[in-house]
Amino acid sequence: MNAGLLTMQLPTQIDSIRFRGIDCYRLVAGAASVVVSRFGAQVLSWRDAAGRERLFLSERALFDGRTPIRGGIPLCFPQFSGLGDLPKHGFVRSRIWELVAAHADSEIVSLTLGTADDAGTGVIWPHAFDLRLEVQLCAAHMRVSLMVRNTGTTAFAFTGALHTYCAVGDIAATTLTGLNGLEYRDAAGGNAICIDADASLVATAEVDRVYHGARRQLTLDDGRASLGIAAAGFADVVVWNPWRTLCAKLPDMQAEGYRQMLCVEAAAAQFPVTVAAGDVWSGSQMLTVCGLAGPHATGN
């Protein structure tokens, strides 16, 4: 689709824009908006219908077209974190993705970007693949969906995540509910396997947990606003906050940035996902502004 033909009339609209020097698309649904970068197919901003920014983007994030961007919703594929021999979080978050489709009706607007294997990816991960990432927006929610197609002749396995940086007013006043009773791997505690016995998660130190089989809807509340978080397809939930010491060591993170964010990620981390030759896997994460009604998301 020709990017020059994307502009549509309100209440839904898609525009090609430049955001901090990189090529992006802006989706508008009424008073809500989303900015999606072609670099990494990464959501960089989501403003809800009340004008509040719901995603954290580091003030020191690099926009050089080479370095992964700190914040928003980076895509981790085909490896989550350091769970393998590939670069941390894989390689697709630093690729330029192509526009595949765009759609808008009276209430919902969506955009799909795609990327596929090439000679460069084959050197470090010898598999044929085709990825699609769809971002769908309406007044009440945003949904990000990943589709993984195996275009080769043999099966492959991957781990990955939608590495969502949720913006919060103050981490000290923030609670995440819905994880009680679940098993998690505590990466900040020597990878110990624990059971969450608390009614809600409140960060008071570094948090780096992979919750296994976390298929419930979660609620993130920072004392000013609440966000519903639900995933499909992804078996795990990752919760991360670097806290003061680690945050100070991250060159692309402001010193007190940990106070304004909590990552709540839809992930496939405990067990790799196997995709047979010719098959397709899909997973998604929906973020819903609590208290707002809106049309249901479509597709996956």
PDB file of C-alpha atoms in Angstrom, residues 20-288:
ATOM      1  CA  ARG A  20      12.408  11.945  16.552  1.00  0.00           C
ATOM      2  CA  GLY A  21      13.976  11.527  13.130  1.00  0.00           C
ATOM      3  CA  ILE A  22      12.622   8.074  12.215  1.00  0.00           C
ATOM      4  CA  ASP A  23       9.793   6.954   9.943  1.00  0.00           C
ATOM      5  CA  CYS A  24       6.588   6.176  11.817  1.00  0.00           C
ATOM      6  CA  TYR A  25       2.845   5.911  11.416  1.00  0.00           C
ATOM      7  CA  ARG A  26       0.334   7.675  13.628  1.00  0.00           C
ATOM      8  CA  LEU A  27      -3.046   6.012  14.206  1.00  0.00           C
ATOM      9  CA  VAL A  28      -5.901   8.158  15.488  1.00  0.00           C
ATOM     10  CA  ALA A  29      -9.242   6.931  16.827  1.00  0.00           C
ATOM     11  CA  GLY A  30     -11.233   9.883  18.095  1.00  0.00           C
ATOM     12  CA  ALA A  31      -9.120  11.483  20.842  1.00  0.00           C
ATOM     13  CA  ALA A  32      -6.848   8.411  21.213  1.00  0.00           C
ATOM     14  CA  SER A  33      -3.638   7.989  19.231  1.00  0.00           C
ATOM     15  CA  VAL A  34      -0.744   5.584  18.705  1.00  0.00           C
ATOM     16  CA  VAL A  35       2.680   6.056  17.096  1.00  0.00           C
ATOM     17  CA  VAL A  36       4.271   2.972  15.491  1.00  0.00           C
ATOM     18  CA  SER A  37       7.848   2.973  14.201  1.00  0.00           C
ATOM     19  CA  ARG A  38       8.946   1.155  11.074  1.00  0.00           C
ATOM     20  CA  PHE A  39      12.181   0.514  12.977  1.00  0.00           C
ATOM     21  CA  GLY A  40      11.406  -2.672  14.874  1.00  0.00           C
ATOM     22  CA  ALA A  41       7.624  -2.372  14.293  1.00  0.00           C
ATOM     23  CA  GLN A  42       7.686  -0.788  17.725  1.00  0.00           C
ATOM     24  CA  VAL A  43       4.810   1.074  19.328  1.00  0.00           C
ATOM     25  CA  LEU A  44       6.388   4.234  20.768  1.00  0.00           C
ATOM     26  CA  SER A  45       3.377   6.104  22.139  1.00  0.00           C
ATOM     27  CA  TRP A  46      -0.226   5.436  23.100  1.00  0.00           C
ATOM     28  CA  ARG A  47      -2.330   8.338  24.292  1.00  0.00           C
ATOM     29  CA  ASP A  48      -5.746   7.357  25.548  1.00  0.00           C
ATOM     30  CA  ALA A  49      -8.964   9.274  24.877  1.00  0.00           C
ATOM     31  CA  ALA A  50      -8.262  11.473  27.907  1.00  0.00           C
ATOM     32  CA  GLY A  51      -4.876  12.464  26.475  1.00  0.00           C
ATOM     33  CA  ARG A  52      -2.802  10.495  28.991  1.00  0.00           C
ATOM     34  CA  GLU A  53       0.352   8.784  27.724  1.00  0.00           C
ATOM     35  CA  ARG A  54       0.075   5.094  28.649  1.00  0.00           C
ATOM     36  CA  LEU A  55       3.503   3.901  27.490  1.00  0.00           C
ATOM     37  CA  PHE A  56       6.878   4.808  28.956  1.00  0.00           C
ATOM     38  CA  LEU A  57       9.552   6.027  26.530  1.00  0.00           C
ATOM     39  CA  SER A  58      12.945   6.826  28.010  1.00  0.00           C
ATOM     40  CA  GLU A  59      14.120  10.420  27.703  1.00  0.00           C
ATOM     41  CA  ARG A  60      17.520   9.008  26.758  1.00  0.00           C
ATOM     42  CA  ALA A  61      16.308   6.457  24.214  1.00  0.00           C
ATOM     43  CA  LEU A  62      18.479   6.420  21.098  1.00  0.00           C
ATOM     44  CA  PHE A  63      16.875   7.091  17.718  1.00  0.00           C
ATOM     45  CA  ASP A  64      19.869   6.353  15.491  1.00  0.00           C
ATOM     46  CA  GLY A  65      18.220   3.670  13.357  1.00  0.00           C
ATOM     47  CA  ARG A  66      20.571   0.991  14.716  1.00  0.00           C
ATOM     48  CA  THR A  67      20.125   0.786  18.488  1.00  0.00           C
ATOM     49  CA  PRO A  68      16.990  -0.809  19.988  1.00  0.00           C
ATOM     50  CA  ILE A  69      14.715   1.912  21.406  1.00  0.00           C
ATOM     51  CA  ARG A  70      14.218   1.916  25.186  1.00  0.00           C
ATOM     52  CA  GLY A  71      10.490   2.045  25.861  1.00  0.00           C
ATOM     53  CA  GLY A  72       7.154   1.621  24.145  1.00  0.00           C
ATOM     54  CA  ILE A  73       6.553  -1.972  23.049  1.00  0.00           C
ATOM     55  CA  PRO A  74       9.710  -3.577  21.609  1.00  0.00           C
ATOM     56  CA  LEU A  75       9.223  -6.958  19.931  1.00  0.00           C
ATOM     57  CA  CYS A  76      11.485  -9.753  21.167  1.00  0.00           C
ATOM     58  CA  PHE A  77      11.930 -12.504  18.538  1.00  0.00           C
ATOM     59  CA  PRO A  78      13.144 -15.210  18.009  1.00  0.00           C
ATOM     60  CA  GLN A  79      14.724 -15.100  21.460  1.00  0.00           C
ATOM     61  CA  PHE A  80      13.534 -13.630  24.727  1.00  0.00           C
ATOM     62  CA  SER A  81      16.245 -12.065  26.901  1.00  0.00           C
ATOM     63  CA  GLY A  82      19.407 -14.196  27.047  1.00  0.00           C
ATOM     64  CA  LEU A  83      17.632 -17.562  26.715  1.00  0.00           C
ATOM     65  CA  GLY A  84      19.846 -18.757  23.863  1.00  0.00           C
ATOM     66  CA  ASP A  85      22.822 -17.901  21.693  1.00  0.00           C
ATOM     67  CA  LEU A  86      21.293 -14.998  19.765  1.00  0.00           C
ATOM     68  CA  PRO A  87      21.664 -11.313  20.668  1.00  0.00           C
ATOM     69  CA  LYS A  88      19.552 -10.442  23.720  1.00  0.00           C
ATOM     70  CA  HIS A  89      15.856 -10.228  22.755  1.00  0.00           C
ATOM     71  CA  GLY A  90      16.629 -11.393  19.212  1.00  0.00           C
ATOM     72  CA  PHE A  91      17.126  -9.301  16.103  1.00  0.00           C
ATOM     73  CA  VAL A  92      13.790  -8.103  14.675  1.00  0.00           C
ATOM     74  CA  ARG A  93      13.529  -5.062  16.979  1.00  0.00           C
ATOM     75  CA  SER A  94      16.353  -3.424  15.015  1.00  0.00           C
ATOM     76  CA  ARG A  95      15.059  -4.178  11.493  1.00  0.00           C
ATOM     77  CA  ILE A  96      13.104  -1.880   9.201  1.00  0.00           C
ATOM     78  CA  TRP A  97       9.632  -3.323   8.686  1.00  0.00           C
ATOM     79  CA  GLU A  98       7.408  -2.789   5.652  1.00  0.00           C
ATOM     80  CA  LEU A  99       3.813  -1.628   5.529  1.00  0.00           C
ATOM     81  CA  VAL A 100       1.511  -4.556   4.704  1.00  0.00           C
ATOM     82  CA  ALA A 101      -2.003  -3.256   5.363  1.00  0.00           C
ATOM     83  CA  ALA A 102      -3.956  -0.374   6.871  1.00  0.00           C
ATOM     84  CA  HIS A 103      -7.654  -0.187   7.693  1.00  0.00           C
ATOM     85  CA  ALA A 104     -10.033   2.233   9.353  1.00  0.00           C
ATOM     86  CA  ASP A 105     -13.763   2.218   9.964  1.00  0.00           C
ATOM     87  CA  SER A 106     -15.925   4.496  12.086  1.00  0.00           C
ATOM     88  CA  GLU A 107     -14.432   3.309  15.420  1.00  0.00           C
ATOM     89  CA  ILE A 108     -11.350   1.099  14.927  1.00  0.00           C
ATOM     90  CA  VAL A 109      -8.113   1.770  13.047  1.00  0.00           C
ATOM     91  CA  SER A 110      -5.408  -0.816  12.414  1.00  0.00           C
ATOM     92  CA  LEU A 111      -1.992  -1.061  10.813  1.00  0.00           C
ATOM     93  CA  THR A 112       0.033  -4.157   9.886  1.00  0.00           C
ATOM     94  CA  LEU A 113       3.799  -4.202   9.348  1.00  0.00           C
ATOM     95  CA  GLY A 114       5.845  -7.157   8.121  1.00  0.00           C
ATOM     96  CA  THR A 115       9.370  -8.522   7.881  1.00  0.00           C
ATOM     97  CA  ALA A 116      10.906 -11.804   6.749  1.00  0.00           C
ATOM     98  CA  ASP A 117      14.148 -13.739   6.729  1.00  0.00           C
ATOM     99  CA  ASP A 118      17.025 -12.708   4.486  1.00  0.00           C
ATOM    100  CA  ALA A 119      20.702 -13.506   4.054  1.00  0.00           C
ATOM    101  CA  GLY A 120      21.578 -11.508   7.159  1.00  0.00           C
ATOM    102  CA  THR A 121      19.182 -13.324   9.475  1.00  0.00           C
ATOM    103  CA  GLY A 122      20.152 -16.684   8.014  1.00  0.00           C
ATOM    104  CA  VAL A 123      23.710 -16.267   9.231  1.00  0.00           C
ATOM    105  CA  ILE A 124      22.670 -16.207  12.891  1.00  0.00           C
ATOM    106  CA  TRP A 125      19.290 -18.021  12.782  1.00  0.00           C
ATOM    107  CA  PRO A 126      19.010 -20.411   9.802  1.00  0.00           C
ATOM    108  CA  HIS A 127      15.237 -20.502   9.447  1.00  0.00           C
ATOM    109  CA  ALA A 128      12.753 -19.108   6.930  1.00  0.00           C
ATOM    110  CA  PHE A 129      10.027 -16.989   8.483  1.00  0.00           C
ATOM    111  CA  ASP A 130       7.495 -14.276   7.781  1.00  0.00           C
ATOM    112  CA  LEU A 131       6.310 -11.991  10.603  1.00  0.00           C
ATOM    113  CA  ARG A 132       3.296  -9.705  10.784  1.00  0.00           C
ATOM    114  CA  LEU A 133       2.674  -7.249  13.593  1.00  0.00           C
ATOM    115  CA  GLU A 134      -0.740  -5.602  13.761  1.00  0.00           C
ATOM    116  CA  VAL A 135      -1.588  -2.609  15.936  1.00  0.00           C
ATOM    117  CA  GLN A 136      -5.283  -1.963  16.455  1.00  0.00           C
ATOM    118  CA  LEU A 137      -6.687   1.107  18.189  1.00  0.00           C
ATOM    119  CA  CYS A 138     -10.075   2.353  19.319  1.00  0.00           C
ATOM    120  CA  ALA A 139     -11.115   4.857  21.971  1.00  0.00           C
ATOM    121  CA  ALA A 140     -10.965   2.340  24.828  1.00  0.00           C
ATOM    122  CA  HIS A 141      -8.102   0.000  24.003  1.00  0.00           C
ATOM    123  CA  MET A 142      -5.021  -0.836  21.997  1.00  0.00           C
ATOM    124  CA  ARG A 143      -4.221  -4.346  20.831  1.00  0.00           C
ATOM    125  CA  VAL A 144      -0.865  -5.560  19.473  1.00  0.00           C
ATOM    126  CA  SER A 145      -0.832  -8.911  17.661  1.00  0.00           C
ATOM    127  CA  LEU A 146       2.086 -10.937  16.338  1.00  0.00           C
ATOM    128  CA  MET A 147       1.790 -13.588  13.629  1.00  0.00           C
ATOM    129  CA  VAL A 148       4.714 -15.959  13.002  1.00  0.00           C
ATOM    130  CA  ARG A 149       4.659 -17.998   9.781  1.00  0.00           C
ATOM    131  CA  ASN A 150       7.188 -20.741   9.096  1.00  0.00           C
ATOM    132  CA  THR A 151       7.931 -20.424   5.374  1.00  0.00           C
ATOM    133  CA  GLY A 152      10.649 -23.084   5.422  1.00  0.00           C
ATOM    134  CA  THR A 153      10.660 -26.851   5.073  1.00  0.00           C
ATOM    135  CA  THR A 154      11.583 -27.764   8.661  1.00  0.00           C
ATOM    136  CA  ALA A 155      10.144 -26.819  12.045  1.00  0.00           C
ATOM    137  CA  PHE A 156      11.678 -24.083  14.167  1.00  0.00           C
ATOM    138  CA  ALA A 157      11.232 -23.015  17.795  1.00  0.00           C
ATOM    139  CA  PHE A 158      11.337 -19.533  19.280  1.00  0.00           C
ATOM    140  CA  THR A 159      10.889 -17.594  22.480  1.00  0.00           C
ATOM    141  CA  GLY A 160       9.718 -14.002  22.470  1.00  0.00           C
ATOM    142  CA  ALA A 161       7.660 -11.233  23.981  1.00  0.00           C
ATOM    143  CA  LEU A 162       5.764  -8.028  23.498  1.00  0.00           C
ATOM    144  CA  HIS A 163       8.027  -6.085  25.884  1.00  0.00           C
ATOM    145  CA  THR A 164       5.447  -3.518  27.007  1.00  0.00           C
ATOM    146  CA  TYR A 165       6.711  -0.561  29.049  1.00  0.00           C
ATOM    147  CA  CYS A 166       3.634   0.709  30.899  1.00  0.00           C
ATOM    148  CA  ALA A 167       3.820   4.314  32.086  1.00  0.00           C
ATOM    149  CA  VAL A 168       2.916   4.923  35.738  1.00  0.00           C
ATOM    150  CA  GLY A 169       2.721   8.119  37.788  1.00  0.00           C
ATOM    151  CA  ASP A 170       4.875   6.732  40.601  1.00  0.00           C
ATOM    152  CA  ILE A 171       6.065   3.138  40.953  1.00  0.00           C
ATOM    153  CA  ALA A 172       5.740   3.425  44.751  1.00  0.00           C
ATOM    154  CA  ALA A 173       1.969   3.892  44.397  1.00  0.00           C
ATOM    155  CA  THR A 174       1.526   1.256  41.665  1.00  0.00           C
ATOM    156  CA  THR A 175      -0.072  -2.174  42.055  1.00  0.00           C
ATOM    157  CA  LEU A 176      -0.395  -5.064  39.610  1.00  0.00           C
ATOM    158  CA  THR A 177      -3.116  -7.586  40.436  1.00  0.00           C
ATOM    159  CA  GLY A 178      -4.021 -10.933  38.903  1.00  0.00           C
ATOM    160  CA  LEU A 179      -0.807 -12.898  39.503  1.00  0.00           C
ATOM    161  CA  ASN A 180      -1.597 -14.263  42.969  1.00  0.00           C
ATOM    162  CA  GLY A 181      -0.890 -17.978  43.372  1.00  0.00           C
ATOM    163  CA  LEU A 182       1.123 -18.312  40.154  1.00  0.00           C
ATOM    164  CA  GLU A 183       4.589 -19.792  39.834  1.00  0.00           C
ATOM    165  CA  TYR A 184       7.357 -17.486  38.651  1.00  0.00           C
ATOM    166  CA  ARG A 185      11.063 -17.573  37.922  1.00  0.00           C
ATOM    167  CA  ASP A 186      12.798 -14.807  39.848  1.00  0.00           C
ATOM    168  CA  ALA A 187      15.621 -13.623  37.590  1.00  0.00           C
ATOM    169  CA  ALA A 188      16.551 -10.941  40.125  1.00  0.00           C
ATOM    170  CA  GLY A 189      16.807 -13.610  42.826  1.00  0.00           C
ATOM    171  CA  GLY A 190      19.117 -16.157  41.256  1.00  0.00           C
ATOM    172  CA  ASN A 191      16.410 -17.683  39.024  1.00  0.00           C
ATOM    173  CA  ALA A 192      14.682 -19.228  42.026  1.00  0.00           C
ATOM    174  CA  ILE A 193      11.247 -20.726  41.343  1.00  0.00           C
ATOM    175  CA  CYS A 194       8.694 -19.093  43.633  1.00  0.00           C
ATOM    176  CA  ILE A 195       4.946 -18.890  44.162  1.00  0.00           C
ATOM    177  CA  ASP A 196       3.397 -15.435  44.349  1.00  0.00           C
ATOM    178  CA  ALA A 197       1.533 -15.338  47.660  1.00  0.00           C
ATOM    179  CA  ASP A 198       0.703 -11.622  47.607  1.00  0.00           C
ATOM    180  CA  ALA A 199      -2.687 -10.195  46.707  1.00  0.00           C
ATOM    181  CA  SER A 200      -0.967  -7.708  44.408  1.00  0.00           C
ATOM    182  CA  LEU A 201       2.556  -6.962  43.232  1.00  0.00           C
ATOM    183  CA  VAL A 202       4.080  -3.755  44.581  1.00  0.00           C
ATOM    184  CA  ALA A 203       7.659  -3.042  43.487  1.00  0.00           C
ATOM    185  CA  THR A 204       9.998  -2.001  46.318  1.00  0.00           C
ATOM    186  CA  ALA A 205      13.232  -3.226  44.694  1.00  0.00           C
ATOM    187  CA  GLU A 206      14.346  -4.635  41.333  1.00  0.00           C
ATOM    188  CA  VAL A 207      11.646  -6.879  39.845  1.00  0.00           C
ATOM    189  CA  ASP A 208      12.467  -9.370  37.086  1.00  0.00           C
ATOM    190  CA  ARG A 209       9.933 -12.186  37.082  1.00  0.00           C
ATOM    191  CA  VAL A 210       8.640 -14.626  34.490  1.00  0.00           C
ATOM    192  CA  TYR A 211       5.192 -15.843  35.554  1.00  0.00           C
ATOM    193  CA  HIS A 212       4.399 -19.257  34.080  1.00  0.00           C
ATOM    194  CA  GLY A 213       0.978 -20.077  32.678  1.00  0.00           C
ATOM    195  CA  ALA A 214      -0.320 -16.586  33.410  1.00  0.00           C
ATOM    196  CA  ARG A 215      -3.534 -16.574  31.403  1.00  0.00           C
ATOM    197  CA  ARG A 216      -5.595 -14.219  33.566  1.00  0.00           C
ATOM    198  CA  GLN A 217      -6.491 -10.614  32.938  1.00  0.00           C
ATOM    199  CA  LEU A 218      -4.291  -8.293  34.978  1.00  0.00           C
ATOM    200  CA  THR A 219      -5.005  -4.831  36.342  1.00  0.00           C
ATOM    201  CA  LEU A 220      -2.331  -2.149  36.646  1.00  0.00           C
ATOM    202  CA  ASP A 221      -3.264   0.743  38.948  1.00  0.00           C
ATOM    203  CA  ASP A 222      -1.010   3.683  39.822  1.00  0.00           C
ATOM    204  CA  GLY A 223      -3.503   5.473  42.053  1.00  0.00           C
ATOM    205  CA  ARG A 224      -4.649   7.810  39.287  1.00  0.00           C
ATOM    206  CA  ALA A 225      -5.778   5.439  36.552  1.00  0.00           C
ATOM    207  CA  SER A 226      -6.164   1.727  35.882  1.00  0.00           C
ATOM    208  CA  LEU A 227      -5.262  -0.392  32.891  1.00  0.00           C
ATOM    209  CA  GLY A 228      -6.568  -3.865  32.052  1.00  0.00           C
ATOM    210  CA  ILE A 229      -3.948  -6.141  30.484  1.00  0.00           C
ATOM    211  CA  ALA A 230      -4.901  -9.383  28.738  1.00  0.00           C
ATOM    212  CA  ALA A 231      -2.923 -11.712  26.493  1.00  0.00           C
ATOM    213  CA  ALA A 232      -3.832 -14.481  24.049  1.00  0.00           C
ATOM    214  CA  GLY A 233      -1.467 -17.069  22.622  1.00  0.00           C
ATOM    215  CA  PHE A 234       1.414 -16.131  24.928  1.00  0.00           C
ATOM    216  CA  ALA A 235       1.685 -18.492  27.914  1.00  0.00           C
ATOM    217  CA  ASP A 236       3.738 -16.293  30.254  1.00  0.00           C
ATOM    218  CA  VAL A 237       3.833 -12.802  31.716  1.00  0.00           C
ATOM    219  CA  VAL A 238       7.076 -10.972  32.429  1.00  0.00           C
ATOM    220  CA  VAL A 239       7.144  -8.174  35.012  1.00  0.00           C
ATOM    221  CA  TRP A 240      10.235  -5.969  35.107  1.00  0.00           C
ATOM    222  CA  ASN A 241      11.435  -2.828  36.832  1.00  0.00           C
ATOM    223  CA  PRO A 242      15.210  -2.200  37.021  1.00  0.00           C
ATOM    224  CA  TRP A 243      14.986  -0.103  40.199  1.00  0.00           C
ATOM    225  CA  ARG A 244      17.567   2.471  41.201  1.00  0.00           C
ATOM    226  CA  THR A 245      20.921   0.668  40.908  1.00  0.00           C
ATOM    227  CA  LEU A 246      20.362  -1.095  37.586  1.00  0.00           C
ATOM    228  CA  CYS A 247      18.557   1.906  36.126  1.00  0.00           C
ATOM    229  CA  ALA A 248      21.618   4.084  36.790  1.00  0.00           C
ATOM    230  CA  LYS A 249      23.747   1.623  34.778  1.00  0.00           C
ATOM    231  CA  LEU A 250      21.561   1.768  31.673  1.00  0.00           C
ATOM    232  CA  PRO A 251      22.989   4.461  29.358  1.00  0.00           C
ATOM    233  CA  ASP A 252      19.672   4.970  27.543  1.00  0.00           C
ATOM    234  CA  MET A 253      17.619   5.406  30.726  1.00  0.00           C
ATOM    235  CA  GLN A 254      17.310   8.540  32.863  1.00  0.00           C
ATOM    236  CA  ALA A 255      18.435   8.041  36.464  1.00  0.00           C
ATOM    237  CA  GLU A 256      14.946   8.175  37.991  1.00  0.00           C
ATOM    238  CA  GLY A 257      13.177   6.600  35.034  1.00  0.00           C
ATOM    239  CA  TYR A 258      12.375   3.454  36.962  1.00  0.00           C
ATOM    240  CA  ARG A 259       9.866   5.478  38.976  1.00  0.00           C
ATOM    241  CA  GLN A 260       7.686   6.067  35.898  1.00  0.00           C
ATOM    242  CA  MET A 261       7.489   2.575  34.406  1.00  0.00           C
ATOM    243  CA  LEU A 262       6.618  -1.063  34.936  1.00  0.00           C
ATOM    244  CA  CYS A 263       7.047  -3.584  32.142  1.00  0.00           C
ATOM    245  CA  VAL A 264       4.150  -6.044  31.906  1.00  0.00           C
ATOM    246  CA  GLU A 265       4.944  -8.272  28.953  1.00  0.00           C
ATOM    247  CA  ALA A 266       3.082 -10.979  27.077  1.00  0.00           C
ATOM    248  CA  ALA A 267       5.756 -13.639  26.645  1.00  0.00           C
ATOM    249  CA  ALA A 268       6.657 -17.141  25.518  1.00  0.00           C
ATOM    250  CA  ALA A 269       9.637 -17.746  27.778  1.00  0.00           C
ATOM    251  CA  GLN A 270       9.367 -20.905  29.879  1.00  0.00           C
ATOM    252  CA  PHE A 271       8.830 -23.217  26.913  1.00  0.00           C
ATOM    253  CA  PRO A 272       9.801 -22.382  23.310  1.00  0.00           C
ATOM    254  CA  VAL A 273       7.008 -22.275  20.769  1.00  0.00           C
ATOM    255  CA  THR A 274       7.466 -24.775  17.931  1.00  0.00           C
ATOM    256  CA  VAL A 275       6.089 -23.851  14.515  1.00  0.00           C
ATOM    257  CA  ALA A 276       5.950 -26.638  11.936  1.00  0.00           C
ATOM    258  CA  ALA A 277       6.862 -26.022   8.309  1.00  0.00           C
ATOM    259  CA  GLY A 278       4.056 -24.072   6.653  1.00  0.00           C
ATOM    260  CA  ASP A 279       2.237 -23.396   9.931  1.00  0.00           C
ATOM    261  CA  VAL A 280       1.340 -20.109  11.617  1.00  0.00           C
ATOM    262  CA  TRP A 281       1.391 -19.126  15.303  1.00  0.00           C
ATOM    263  CA  SER A 282      -0.204 -15.972  16.669  1.00  0.00           C
ATOM    264  CA  GLY A 283      -0.330 -14.150  19.981  1.00  0.00           C
ATOM    265  CA  SER A 284      -1.549 -10.776  21.198  1.00  0.00           C
ATOM    266  CA  GLN A 285      -1.760  -8.370  24.103  1.00  0.00           C
ATOM    267  CA  MET A 286      -4.682  -6.028  24.693  1.00  0.00           C
ATOM    268  CA  LEU A 287      -4.413  -2.932  26.900  1.00  0.00           C
ATOM    269  CA  THR A 288      -7.778  -1.527  27.961  1.00  0.00           C
TER     270      THR A 288
END
